[in-house]
CSV table of C-alpha atoms in Angstrom, one decimal:
chain,number,residue,atom,x,y,z
P,1,MET,CA,0.4,-4.8,21.1
P,2,GLN,CA,-3.1,-3.8,21.9
P,3,HIS,CA,-2.3,-0.2,20.9
P,4,VAL,CA,-0.7,-1.4,17.7
P,5,ASN,CA,-3.8,-3.4,16.7
P,6,SER,CA,-6.2,-0.6,17.5
P,7,TRP,CA,-4.1,1.8,15.4
P,8,ARG,CA,-3.8,-0.8,12.6
P,9,ASP,CA,-7.6,-0.8,12.5
P,10,VAL,CA,-7.6,3.1,12.4
P,11,ALA,CA,-5.3,3.1,9.4
P,12,ALA,CA,-7.5,0.6,7.5
P,13,ALA,CA,-10.9,2.1,8.6
P,14,THR,CA,-13.4,2.7,5.9
P,15,GLY,CA,-16.9,4.2,5.9
P,16,ALA,CA,-18.3,7.6,6.9
P,17,ALA,CA,-16.3,9.7,9.3
P,18,ASP,CA,-17.6,10.6,12.7
P,19,ARG,CA,-17.7,14.3,11.9
P,20,ALA,CA,-18.6,15.6,15.4
P,21,ALA,CA,-15.8,13.7,17.0
P,22,ALA,CA,-13.3,14.7,14.3
P,23,GLU,CA,-14.2,18.3,14.6
P,24,GLU,CA,-13.8,18.2,18.3
P,25,GLY,CA,-10.4,16.7,17.8
P,26,VAL,CA,-9.5,19.5,15.4
P,27,ARG,CA,-10.5,22.2,18.0
P,28,ARG,CA,-8.6,20.4,20.7
P,29,ALA,CA,-5.5,20.3,18.5
P,30,TYR,CA,-5.7,24.0,17.9
P,31,ARG,CA,-6.1,24.7,21.6
P,32,THR,CA,-3.2,22.5,22.5
P,33,ALA,CA,-1.1,24.5,20.0
P,34,ASP,CA,-2.2,27.7,21.7
P,35,LEU,CA,-4.1,28.7,18.5
P,36,ALA,CA,-7.5,30.2,18.2
P,37,GLU,CA,-10.0,27.6,17.1
P,38,PRO,CA,-10.8,27.7,13.4
P,39,GLU,CA,-13.8,29.8,12.4
P,40,ARG,CA,-15.0,27.2,9.9
P,41,ILE,CA,-14.5,23.5,9.1
P,42,VAL,CA,-15.2,22.4,5.6
P,43,TRP,CA,-15.7,18.7,4.7
P,44,ALA,CA,-14.6,17.1,1.5
P,45,SER,CA,-15.3,13.6,0.1
P,46,SER,CA,-11.7,12.6,-0.7
P,47,PRO,CA,-8.2,13.9,-0.6
P,48,ARG,CA,-8.6,14.9,-4.3
P,49,ALA,CA,-11.7,16.9,-3.5
P,50,ALA,CA,-10.0,18.4,-0.4
P,51,VAL,CA,-7.1,19.7,-2.5
P,52,ASP,CA,-9.5,21.3,-4.9
P,53,THR,CA,-11.4,22.9,-2.0
P,54,VAL,CA,-8.1,24.2,-0.4
P,55,GLU,CA,-7.1,25.8,-3.7
P,56,LYS,CA,-10.4,27.7,-3.7
P,57,LEU,CA,-10.4,28.7,0.0
P,58,ALA,CA,-10.8,32.4,0.6
P,59,ASP,CA,-9.5,34.2,3.7
P,60,ALA,CA,-8.2,31.0,5.3
P,61,GLY,CA,-4.9,32.5,6.5
P,62,ARG,CA,-1.6,30.7,6.5
P,63,SER,CA,-1.0,27.0,7.1
P,64,VAL,CA,-0.6,26.1,10.7
P,65,ARG,CA,0.5,22.5,10.1
P,66,GLU,CA,3.9,23.3,11.7
P,67,GLU,CA,2.2,24.3,15.0
P,68,ILE,CA,-0.5,21.6,14.9
P,69,ARG,CA,1.5,18.5,13.9
P,70,THR,CA,5.2,19.0,13.1
P,71,ARG,CA,6.3,20.8,16.3
P,72,PRO,CA,4.2,18.8,18.8
P,73,TRP,CA,5.4,15.5,17.3
P,74,ALA,CA,9.1,16.5,17.4
P,75,GLU,CA,8.9,17.7,20.9
P,76,GLU,CA,7.0,14.6,22.2
P,77,ARG,CA,9.6,12.4,20.4
P,78,ARG,CA,12.4,14.3,22.1
P,79,ARG,CA,10.7,14.0,25.5
P,80,MET,CA,10.2,10.2,25.1
P,81,TYR,CA,13.8,9.8,23.8
P,82,ASP,CA,15.2,11.7,26.8
P,83,GLU,CA,13.0,9.7,29.1
P,84,LEU,CA,13.6,6.2,27.7
P,85,GLY,CA,17.1,6.7,26.3
P,86,PRO,CA,18.3,5.6,22.8
P,87,ALA,CA,17.7,1.9,23.4
P,88,GLY,CA,14.4,2.4,25.1
P,89,TRP,CA,13.1,4.7,22.3
P,90,SER,CA,14.2,2.2,19.7
P,91,ALA,CA,12.5,-0.6,21.4
P,92,LEU,CA,9.3,1.4,21.8
P,93,TRP,CA,9.3,2.4,18.1
P,94,SER,CA,10.0,-1.2,17.0
P,95,ALA,CA,7.1,-2.5,19.1
P,96,THR,CA,4.6,0.1,17.9
P,97,GLY,CA,5.0,2.5,15.0
P,98,ALA,CA,7.5,0.4,13.0
P,99,GLN,CA,4.8,-2.3,12.8
P,100,LEU,CA,2.6,0.0,10.8
P,101,TRP,CA,5.0,2.5,9.1
P,102,GLU,CA,5.8,0.7,5.9
P,103,THR,CA,2.2,0.0,4.8
P,104,THR,CA,0.7,3.3,5.9
P,105,ALA,CA,3.5,5.4,4.4
P,106,ALA,CA,3.2,3.5,1.1
P,107,LEU,CA,-0.6,4.0,1.1
P,108,ALA,CA,-0.2,7.7,1.7
P,109,GLU,CA,2.3,8.1,-1.1
P,110,ARG,CA,-0.1,6.2,-3.5
P,111,ILE,CA,-2.9,8.6,-2.6
P,112,ARG,CA,-0.6,11.6,-3.2
P,113,ALA,CA,0.4,10.2,-6.6
P,114,GLY,CA,-3.3,9.6,-7.4
P,115,VAL,CA,-4.3,13.1,-6.5
P,116,VAL,CA,-1.5,14.6,-8.6
P,117,ALA,CA,-2.4,12.4,-11.5
P,118,ASP,CA,-6.1,13.5,-11.4
P,119,LEU,CA,-5.6,17.2,-10.7
P,120,ALA,CA,-2.4,17.9,-12.7
P,121,PRO,CA,-2.7,16.2,-16.1
P,122,ARG,CA,0.2,18.5,-17.4
P,123,PRO,CA,3.6,18.3,-15.7
P,124,GLU,CA,3.7,22.0,-15.3
P,125,ASP,CA,0.6,21.9,-13.1
P,126,GLU,CA,2.1,19.3,-10.6
P,127,GLY,CA,4.0,21.8,-8.5
P,128,ALA,CA,0.9,23.6,-7.2
P,129,VAL,CA,-0.9,20.4,-6.3
P,130,ARG,CA,2.1,19.0,-4.5
P,131,LEU,CA,2.4,22.2,-2.5
P,132,VAL,CA,-1.1,21.9,-1.2
P,133,LEU,CA,-0.5,18.2,-0.3
P,134,LEU,CA,2.5,19.3,1.8
P,135,ASP,CA,0.0,21.2,4.1
P,136,ALA,CA,-2.0,18.0,4.9
P,137,VAL,CA,-2.1,16.3,8.2
P,138,LEU,CA,-2.7,12.6,7.3
P,139,GLY,CA,-5.4,11.7,9.9
P,140,GLN,CA,-5.9,8.0,10.0
P,141,HIS,CA,-2.7,7.5,7.9
P,142,ASP,CA,-0.7,9.1,10.7
P,143,ALA,CA,-1.5,5.9,12.7
P,144,ALA,CA,2.0,4.6,12.8
P,145,TRP,CA,3.6,7.4,14.8
P,146,LEU,CA,0.5,8.1,16.9
P,147,ALA,CA,0.7,4.4,18.0
P,148,ALA,CA,4.1,5.1,19.5
P,149,PHE,CA,2.7,7.9,21.8
P,150,ASP,CA,-0.6,6.3,22.7
P,151,GLY,CA,-1.1,6.4,26.5
P,152,ARG,CA,2.0,8.5,27.1
P,153,GLY,CA,0.6,12.0,27.5
P,154,ASP,CA,-2.1,14.2,26.2
P,155,ARG,CA,-0.2,16.6,24.0
P,156,LEU,CA,-1.2,14.7,20.8
P,157,THR,CA,-4.8,13.8,21.9
P,158,GLY,CA,-6.4,16.2,19.5
P,159,LEU,CA,-4.5,14.8,16.5
P,160,ALA,CA,-5.3,11.2,17.7
P,161,GLU,CA,-9.0,12.0,17.9
P,162,VAL,CA,-9.1,13.3,14.3
P,163,ALA,CA,-7.1,10.3,13.1
P,164,ARG,CA,-9.6,7.9,14.8
P,165,ASN,CA,-12.6,9.5,13.2
P,166,ALA,CA,-11.6,11.0,9.8
P,167,GLY,CA,-9.2,11.1,6.9
P,168,TRP,CA,-6.6,13.8,5.8
P,169,TRP,CA,-7.1,17.4,6.9
P,170,TRP,CA,-5.6,20.8,6.2
P,171,PRO,CA,-5.3,23.3,9.1
P,172,TYR,CA,-5.1,27.0,8.4
P,173,GLU,CA,-5.4,30.0,10.7
P,174,ARG,CA,-9.1,30.5,10.2
P,175,ALA,CA,-10.3,27.4,8.3
P,176,VAL,CA,-9.9,23.7,8.2
P,177,VAL,CA,-10.6,21.3,5.3
P,178,ILE,CA,-11.1,17.7,6.4
P,179,CYS,CA,-11.9,14.7,4.2
P,180,GLU,CA,-13.9,11.5,4.7
P,181,ARG,CA,-12.3,8.1,5.0
P,182,PRO,CA,-12.3,5.8,2.0
P,183,GLU,CA,-15.4,3.6,1.3
P,184,VAL,CA,-13.3,0.7,-0.1
P,185,LEU,CA,-9.9,-0.6,0.8
P,186,HIS,CA,-8.5,-3.9,-0.5
P,187,ARG,CA,-5.0,-5.1,0.4
P,188,ASP,CA,-3.0,-8.3,0.1
P,189,GLU,CA,-1.3,-10.1,2.9
P,190,ALA,CA,1.7,-7.8,2.6
P,191,GLY,CA,-0.5,-4.7,3.1
P,192,ARG,CA,-0.2,-3.6,-0.6
P,193,LEU,CA,-3.2,-2.3,-2.5
P,194,ASP,CA,-4.6,-5.3,-4.4
P,195,HIS,CA,-7.9,-6.0,-6.1
P,196,GLY,CA,-8.6,-7.7,-9.4
P,197,GLU,CA,-12.3,-6.8,-9.7
P,198,GLY,CA,-12.4,-3.1,-9.2
P,199,PRO,CA,-10.7,-0.3,-7.3
P,200,ALA,CA,-8.4,-1.3,-4.5
P,201,LEU,CA,-9.1,2.1,-2.8
P,202,ALA,CA,-12.1,4.2,-3.4
P,203,TYR,CA,-13.8,7.3,-2.0
P,204,ARG,CA,-17.5,8.1,-2.3
P,205,ASP,CA,-16.9,10.9,-4.8
P,206,GLY,CA,-15.3,8.5,-7.3
P,207,PHE,CA,-11.6,9.1,-6.5
P,208,ALA,CA,-10.1,5.7,-6.8
P,209,LEU,CA,-6.8,3.8,-7.1
P,210,TYR,CA,-6.5,0.5,-9.0
P,211,ALA,CA,-3.7,-2.0,-8.2
P,212,TRP,CA,-2.7,-5.6,-8.5
P,213,ARG,CA,-0.4,-6.8,-5.7
P,214,GLY,CA,0.8,-3.3,-5.1
P,215,MET,CA,1.4,-2.3,-8.7
P,216,PRO,CA,-0.7,0.6,-10.1
P,217,VAL,CA,-2.8,-0.5,-13.0
P,218,PRO,CA,-5.4,1.4,-15.2
P,219,ALA,CA,-9.0,0.7,-14.4
P,220,ALA,CA,-9.6,-0.5,-18.0
P,221,PHE,CA,-6.8,-3.0,-17.6
P,222,LEU,CA,-8.6,-4.8,-14.8
P,223,GLU,CA,-11.8,-5.1,-16.8
P,224,GLU,CA,-10.1,-7.3,-19.4
P,225,LEU,CA,-8.4,-9.7,-17.0
P,226,ALA,CA,-11.3,-12.1,-16.9
P,227,ALA,CA,-11.1,-12.5,-20.7
P,228,LEU,CA,-7.3,-13.0,-21.0
P,229,THR,CA,-5.8,-15.4,-23.5
P,230,PRO,CA,-2.2,-16.5,-24.0
P,231,GLN,CA,-2.1,-14.5,-27.2
P,232,ARG,CA,-3.3,-11.3,-25.4
P,233,ILE,CA,-0.6,-11.7,-22.8
P,234,ARG,CA,2.1,-12.1,-25.4
P,235,THR,CA,1.0,-9.0,-27.3
P,236,GLU,CA,1.0,-6.7,-24.2
P,237,GLU,CA,3.9,-4.3,-24.8
P,238,ASN,CA,4.2,-3.1,-21.2
P,239,ALA,CA,6.4,-5.6,-19.4
P,240,GLU,CA,5.1,-4.8,-15.9
P,241,LEU,CA,1.4,-5.1,-17.0
P,242,ARG,CA,2.3,-8.4,-18.7
P,243,ARG,CA,3.7,-9.7,-15.5
P,244,VAL,CA,0.4,-8.8,-13.8
P,245,MET,CA,-1.5,-10.7,-16.5
P,246,LEU,CA,0.7,-13.7,-16.0
P,247,GLU,CA,0.1,-13.7,-12.2
P,248,TYR,CA,-3.6,-13.4,-12.7
P,249,TYR,CA,-3.9,-16.0,-15.4
P,250,GLY,CA,-1.5,-18.4,-13.7
P,251,TYR,CA,1.9,-19.4,-15.0
P,252,ASP,CA,1.1,-23.0,-15.2
P,253,ARG,CA,-2.1,-22.4,-17.2
P,254,PHE,CA,-0.2,-20.0,-19.5
P,255,LEU,CA,2.5,-22.6,-20.1
P,256,THR,CA,-0.1,-25.3,-20.8
P,257,GLU,CA,-2.3,-23.3,-23.1
P,258,SER,CA,0.7,-21.7,-24.9
P,259,GLY,CA,1.7,-25.1,-26.2
P,260,ALA,CA,5.1,-24.8,-24.5
P,261,GLU,CA,7.6,-27.6,-24.9
P,262,PRO,CA,9.8,-28.8,-22.0
P,263,VAL,CA,13.5,-28.0,-22.3
P,264,HIS,CA,14.8,-30.5,-19.7
P,265,ARG,CA,13.7,-33.5,-17.7
P,266,ASP,CA,15.4,-35.3,-14.8
P,267,GLU,CA,14.5,-37.1,-11.6
P,268,THR,CA,13.4,-33.9,-9.9
P,269,GLY,CA,10.9,-32.7,-12.5
P,270,VAL,CA,10.4,-30.9,-15.8
P,271,LEU,CA,11.9,-27.5,-16.8
P,272,TRP,CA,9.7,-25.3,-19.0
P,273,ARG,CA,10.7,-22.0,-20.8
P,274,ILE,CA,8.7,-19.4,-22.8
P,275,ALA,CA,10.5,-16.5,-24.4
P,276,LEU,CA,8.7,-13.1,-24.2
P,277,ASP,CA,9.5,-10.1,-26.3
P,278,GLY,CA,11.0,-7.3,-24.3
P,279,ASP,CA,11.0,-9.2,-21.1
P,280,GLU,CA,12.9,-12.0,-19.4
P,281,ASP,CA,11.9,-15.6,-20.2
P,282,VAL,CA,9.2,-17.3,-18.1
P,283,VAL,CA,11.0,-20.4,-16.7
P,284,MET,CA,9.3,-22.9,-14.4
P,285,VAL,CA,9.9,-26.3,-12.9
P,286,GLU,CA,7.0,-28.8,-12.8
P,287,VAL,CA,7.3,-31.1,-9.9
P,288,VAL,CA,5.1,-33.8,-8.5
P,289,ASN,CA,4.7,-34.3,-4.8
P,290,SER,CA,5.6,-37.8,-3.9
P,291,THR,CA,3.3,-37.7,-0.9
P,292,PRO,CA,-0.2,-38.7,-2.1
P,293,GLU,CA,-3.3,-36.6,-1.4
P,294,PRO,CA,-6.1,-38.2,0.7
P,295,ASP,CA,-7.7,-39.5,-2.5
P,296,GLY,CA,-4.5,-41.2,-3.6
P,297,THR,CA,-3.6,-38.6,-6.3
P,298,HIS,CA,-0.2,-36.8,-6.5
P,299,ARG,CA,-0.4,-33.1,-6.7
P,300,THR,CA,1.6,-31.2,-9.3
P,301,TYR,CA,3.4,-27.9,-8.4
P,302,TRP,CA,4.8,-25.2,-10.7
P,303,LEU,CA,7.7,-23.3,-9.3
P,304,ARG,CA,9.0,-20.1,-11.1
P,305,VAL,CA,12.8,-20.0,-11.2
P,306,PRO,CA,15.4,-17.6,-12.6
P,307,PRO,CA,15.6,-17.4,-16.4
P,308,THR,CA,19.2,-18.5,-16.3
P,309,THR,CA,18.2,-22.0,-14.9
P,310,GLY,CA,19.4,-24.8,-17.2
P,311,THR,CA,18.0,-28.0,-15.6
P,312,ALA,CA,15.1,-29.0,-13.6
P,313,LYS,CA,17.3,-30.0,-10.7
P,314,ASP,CA,19.0,-26.6,-10.7
P,315,GLY,CA,15.6,-25.0,-10.5
P,316,VAL,CA,14.4,-27.1,-7.6
P,317,ALA,CA,17.7,-26.6,-5.8
P,318,TRP,CA,17.3,-22.8,-6.3
P,319,THR,CA,14.0,-22.9,-4.4
P,320,PHE,CA,15.9,-24.3,-1.4
P,321,GLY,CA,18.7,-21.8,-1.7
P,322,LEU,CA,21.1,-24.4,-3.0
P,323,ASP,CA,22.9,-25.0,-6.3
P,324,GLY,CA,22.2,-28.1,-8.3
P,325,GLY,CA,25.4,-29.9,-7.3
P,326,ALA,CA,24.6,-29.6,-3.6
P,327,TYR,CA,20.9,-30.7,-4.0
P,328,ALA,CA,20.5,-34.4,-3.5
P,329,PRO,CA,17.2,-35.2,-1.8
P,330,VAL,CA,16.7,-38.6,-0.4
P,331,ARG,CA,13.0,-38.3,-1.3
P,332,GLN,CA,11.4,-35.8,-3.7
P,333,THR,CA,8.6,-33.8,-1.9
């Protein structure tokens, strides 16, 4: 678990790279692969800037990513698989790399998409950018699989040194392009990019990604969240962006300020519904906690339920994984 936590920190690291340590890691990776060390190492401020730099490289030679990353990883995985057996390898991966894989893979894919969007505004330009991205070694975002091999040999030490000290890098026969780590990274509890007051991921050259609970959003969209009104939410044509607005604004506040009328009441609470053009209805159950707060008041909760819900009791039951007929609490909590 200590290895996993240290690699989790690597994947989430921000701030200036340790260039000397990263460059030494690059050279070691080349030596381990029985390749001559690169003649030059060029630094870039972000993956976007790195792709632009790679496209302009002269006399760099062919990509050696296969020798540097793909082949060593495959051979080490085979060695560990043979040594531990199928069950042992599965247990090792579950305890190490699997803990980090989903979030780091999703982040890397978001970065790729952002680079393509910035550098290939026309669909016909996307192919060339994606080809350059295929040559990248992901540095800190290779943390998941590097965690599985930590302390189990030195074949991947060079790759690990680069990952601990820098971002993505592109290895070629005579040259390497390597980029800085991000300056800003904001994620939610699920590890998704998430920030309502600026970029969720940003590099020092201005390359940035904006997101709310994992969903990509335009920068200008975030700027208007603080001034939202129920009318503005209703007029948003993009259903996904409207859901982001609702989450930010608060479903309970939206219902209250929209002048919504309850559609059903019973002993469990009050059912509210608001129809939205081009999207499913917002349906929520208002319930009051029967257990008083320390000051004697009773707290009100708003629970979003499926749009097909017909009664307050059905809605409350759904939150417990039951149907209305089976839900009969002795005491409402």
